[in-house]
PDB file of C-alpha atoms in Angstrom:
ATOM      1  CA  MET D 167      38.176 -63.158 -56.580  1.00 70.00           C
ATOM      2  CA  GLU D 168      38.877 -59.992 -54.866  1.00 73.00           C
ATOM      3  CA  MET D 169      36.497 -57.647 -53.474  1.00 80.00           C
ATOM      4  CA  THR D 170      36.721 -53.932 -55.222  1.00 85.00           C
ATOM      5  CA  SER D 171      37.628 -51.248 -53.265  1.00 85.00           C
ATOM      6  CA  GLU D 172      34.386 -49.180 -53.643  1.00 88.00           C
ATOM      7  CA  GLU D 173      32.312 -52.993 -52.014  1.00 87.00           C
ATOM      8  CA  LEU D 174      35.080 -52.775 -49.242  1.00 86.00           C
ATOM      9  CA  GLU D 175      34.578 -48.840 -48.766  1.00 88.00           C
ATOM     10  CA  ARG D 176      30.544 -49.598 -49.081  1.00 87.00           C
ATOM     11  CA  LEU D 177      30.935 -52.549 -46.675  1.00 86.00           C
ATOM     12  CA  ALA D 178      32.796 -50.742 -44.348  1.00 86.00           C
ATOM     13  CA  MET D 179      30.301 -47.746 -44.232  1.00 85.00           C
ATOM     14  CA  LEU D 180      27.464 -50.383 -42.899  1.00 85.00           C
ATOM     15  CA  THR D 181      29.605 -51.591 -40.156  1.00 85.00           C
ATOM     16  CA  ARG D 182      31.241 -48.896 -39.024  1.00 83.00           C
ATOM     17  CA  LEU D 183      34.969 -50.376 -39.074  1.00 83.00           C
ATOM     18  CA  GLU D 184      38.050 -48.900 -39.440  1.00 87.00           C
ATOM     19  CA  ARG D 185      40.606 -49.948 -41.254  1.00 88.00           C
ATOM     20  CA  ASN D 186      44.034 -49.187 -42.613  1.00 90.00           C
ATOM     21  CA  LYS D 187      45.277 -49.869 -46.031  1.00 89.00           C
ATOM     22  CA  GLU D 188      46.999 -53.459 -45.314  1.00 92.00           C
ATOM     23  CA  GLU D 189      44.067 -54.256 -43.557  1.00 90.00           C
ATOM     24  CA  ASP D 190      42.090 -53.466 -46.850  1.00 88.00           C
ATOM     25  CA  VAL D 191      44.196 -55.172 -48.924  1.00 88.00           C
ATOM     26  CA  ARG D 192      43.930 -58.188 -46.460  1.00 90.00           C
ATOM     27  CA  TYR D 193      39.892 -58.060 -45.828  1.00 88.00           C
ATOM     28  CA  SER D 194      39.678 -57.650 -49.558  1.00 88.00           C
ATOM     29  CA  ARG D 195      41.402 -61.466 -50.387  1.00 89.00           C
ATOM     30  CA  GLU D 196      39.803 -62.855 -47.108  1.00 91.00           C
ATOM     31  CA  LEU D 197      36.440 -61.695 -48.158  1.00 90.00           C
ATOM     32  CA  GLY D 198      36.653 -62.715 -51.931  1.00 89.00           C
ATOM     33  CA  GLU D 199      37.753 -66.271 -50.907  1.00 93.00           C
ATOM     34  CA  ILE D 200      34.278 -66.416 -48.981  1.00 93.00           C
ATOM     35  CA  LEU D 201      32.666 -64.905 -52.059  1.00 90.00           C
ATOM     36  CA  GLU D 202      34.358 -67.559 -54.275  1.00 93.00           C
ATOM     37  CA  TYR D 203      33.175 -70.387 -51.816  1.00 95.00           C
ATOM     38  CA  VAL D 204      29.804 -69.136 -51.535  1.00 93.00           C
ATOM     39  CA  GLN D 205      29.710 -69.001 -55.776  1.00 92.00           C
ATOM     40  CA  ARG D 206      30.695 -72.912 -55.435  1.00 94.00           C
ATOM     41  CA  LEU D 207      27.961 -73.561 -53.342  1.00 93.00           C
ATOM     42  CA  ALA D 208      25.380 -72.164 -55.211  1.00 93.00           C
ATOM     43  CA  LYS D 209      26.326 -74.512 -58.197  1.00 95.00           C
ATOM     44  CA  ILE D 210      25.866 -77.405 -56.671  1.00 94.00           C
ATOM     45  CA  ASP D 211      22.818 -79.998 -57.824  1.00 94.00           C
ATOM     46  CA  THR D 212      20.565 -79.271 -54.936  1.00 91.00           C
ATOM     47  CA  ARG D 213      17.381 -80.862 -56.496  1.00 92.00           C
ATOM     48  CA  GLY D 214      15.181 -83.587 -54.160  1.00 91.00           C
ATOM     49  CA  ILE D 215      16.951 -82.626 -51.380  1.00 89.00           C
ATOM     50  CA  PRO D 216      13.983 -81.056 -48.986  1.00 86.00           C
ATOM     51  CA  GLU D 217      14.803 -77.521 -47.688  1.00 82.00           C
ATOM     52  CA  THR D 218      15.912 -76.824 -44.243  1.00 76.00           C
ATOM     53  CA  ASP D 219      15.297 -73.555 -42.484  1.00 69.00           C
ATOM     54  CA  VAL D 220      17.521 -75.010 -39.253  1.00 65.00           C
ATOM     55  CA  VAL D 221      19.937 -77.166 -38.675  1.00 65.00           C
ATOM     56  CA  VAL D 222      18.414 -78.943 -35.510  1.00 66.00           C
ATOM     57  CA  GLN D 223      14.647 -79.078 -35.780  1.00 64.00           C
ATOM     58  CA  GLY D 224      12.857 -78.005 -32.528  1.00 66.00           C
ATOM     59  CA  PHE D 225      15.710 -76.262 -30.701  1.00 65.00           C
ATOM     60  CA  SER D 226      16.206 -72.910 -30.773  1.00 65.00           C
ATOM     61  CA  GLY D 227      18.862 -73.038 -27.859  1.00 72.00           C
ATOM     62  CA  ARG D 228      16.961 -70.615 -25.656  1.00 74.00           C
ATOM     63  CA  LYS D 229      13.599 -69.804 -24.203  1.00 79.00           C
ATOM     64  CA  ASP D 230      11.505 -67.572 -26.492  1.00 78.00           C
ATOM     65  CA  GLU D 231      10.459 -64.858 -23.138  1.00 85.00           C
ATOM     66  CA  LEU D 232      10.211 -61.257 -22.710  1.00 86.00           C
ATOM     67  CA  LEU D 233      12.201 -60.020 -19.776  1.00 87.00           C
ATOM     68  CA  PRO D 234      11.076 -56.886 -17.918  1.00 89.00           C
ATOM     69  CA  GLN D 235      13.103 -53.933 -19.034  1.00 87.00           C
ATOM     70  CA  ASP D 236      13.670 -51.176 -17.534  1.00 91.00           C
ATOM     71  CA  PRO D 237      12.149 -48.211 -20.044  1.00 89.00           C
ATOM     72  CA  SER D 238      15.479 -45.595 -19.570  1.00 93.00           C
ATOM     73  CA  VAL D 239      17.023 -48.306 -21.292  1.00 92.00           C
ATOM     74  CA  ARG D 240      15.215 -48.243 -24.385  1.00 90.00           C
ATOM     75  CA  GLU D 241      15.177 -44.332 -24.328  1.00 92.00           C
ATOM     76  CA  GLN D 242      19.278 -44.601 -23.874  1.00 94.00           C
ATOM     77  CA  ILE D 243      19.820 -46.735 -26.496  1.00 93.00           C
ATOM     78  CA  LEU D 244      17.436 -44.647 -29.221  1.00 93.00           C
ATOM     79  CA  GLN D 245      19.561 -41.431 -28.001  1.00 92.00           C
ATOM     80  CA  ASN D 246      23.055 -43.159 -28.748  1.00 93.00           C
ATOM     81  CA  PHE D 247      21.894 -45.042 -31.877  1.00 92.00           C
ATOM     82  CA  PRO D 248      22.918 -42.860 -35.157  1.00 91.00           C
ATOM     83  CA  ASP D 249      19.292 -42.948 -36.771  1.00 92.00           C
ATOM     84  CA  SER D 250      16.048 -43.669 -35.170  1.00 92.00           C
ATOM     85  CA  LEU D 251      12.125 -42.883 -36.526  1.00 93.00           C
ATOM     86  CA  ALA D 252       8.938 -43.442 -34.471  1.00 92.00           C
ATOM     87  CA  GLY D 253      11.037 -45.294 -31.590  1.00 90.00           C
ATOM     88  CA  ALA D 254      12.482 -47.784 -33.882  1.00 93.00           C
ATOM     89  CA  LEU D 255      16.350 -47.936 -34.845  1.00 94.00           C
ATOM     90  CA  ARG D 256      17.113 -47.094 -38.384  1.00 92.00           C
ATOM     91  CA  VAL D 257      19.739 -48.660 -40.713  1.00 88.00           C
ATOM     92  CA  PRO D 258      21.015 -48.586 -44.014  1.00 81.00           C
ATOM     93  CA  ALA D 259      19.845 -51.116 -46.232  1.00 80.00           C
ATOM     94  CA  VAL D 260      22.269 -54.297 -46.904  1.00 76.00           C
ATOM     95  CA  PHE D 261      21.111 -55.899 -49.783  1.00 74.00           C
ATOM     96  CA  GLU D 262      20.286 -52.378 -52.204  1.00 72.00           C
ATOM     97  CA  LYS D 263      22.761 -50.528 -54.167  1.00 70.00           C
ATOM     98  CA  PRO D 264      23.642 -47.604 -52.553  1.00 64.00           C
ATOM     99  CA  LYS D 265      22.043 -44.142 -54.674  1.00 68.00           C
ATOM    100  CA  LYS D 266      24.412 -41.852 -55.840  1.00 63.00           C
TER     101      LYS D 266
END
């Protein structure tokens, strides 16, 4: 299963990746293989297996704490980001079909 050129173009737009024709062919094939694997996983009967939200219970890998931040860094990020609203970064919806 290969990704369509439209799907690949949308993915490139969302990730802001530049690519060439050779990369398009390779990415289409590789991402298609990943999607096929995910489809195979979706067919596995998991009834009776408890849901898991984290692989290792009780360990996040780091202490969850707020660190002091220079306010100018936040402003610089907002100024350099393509789109923002009310101090928040705006990104395109990933799981919705693009509006035509």
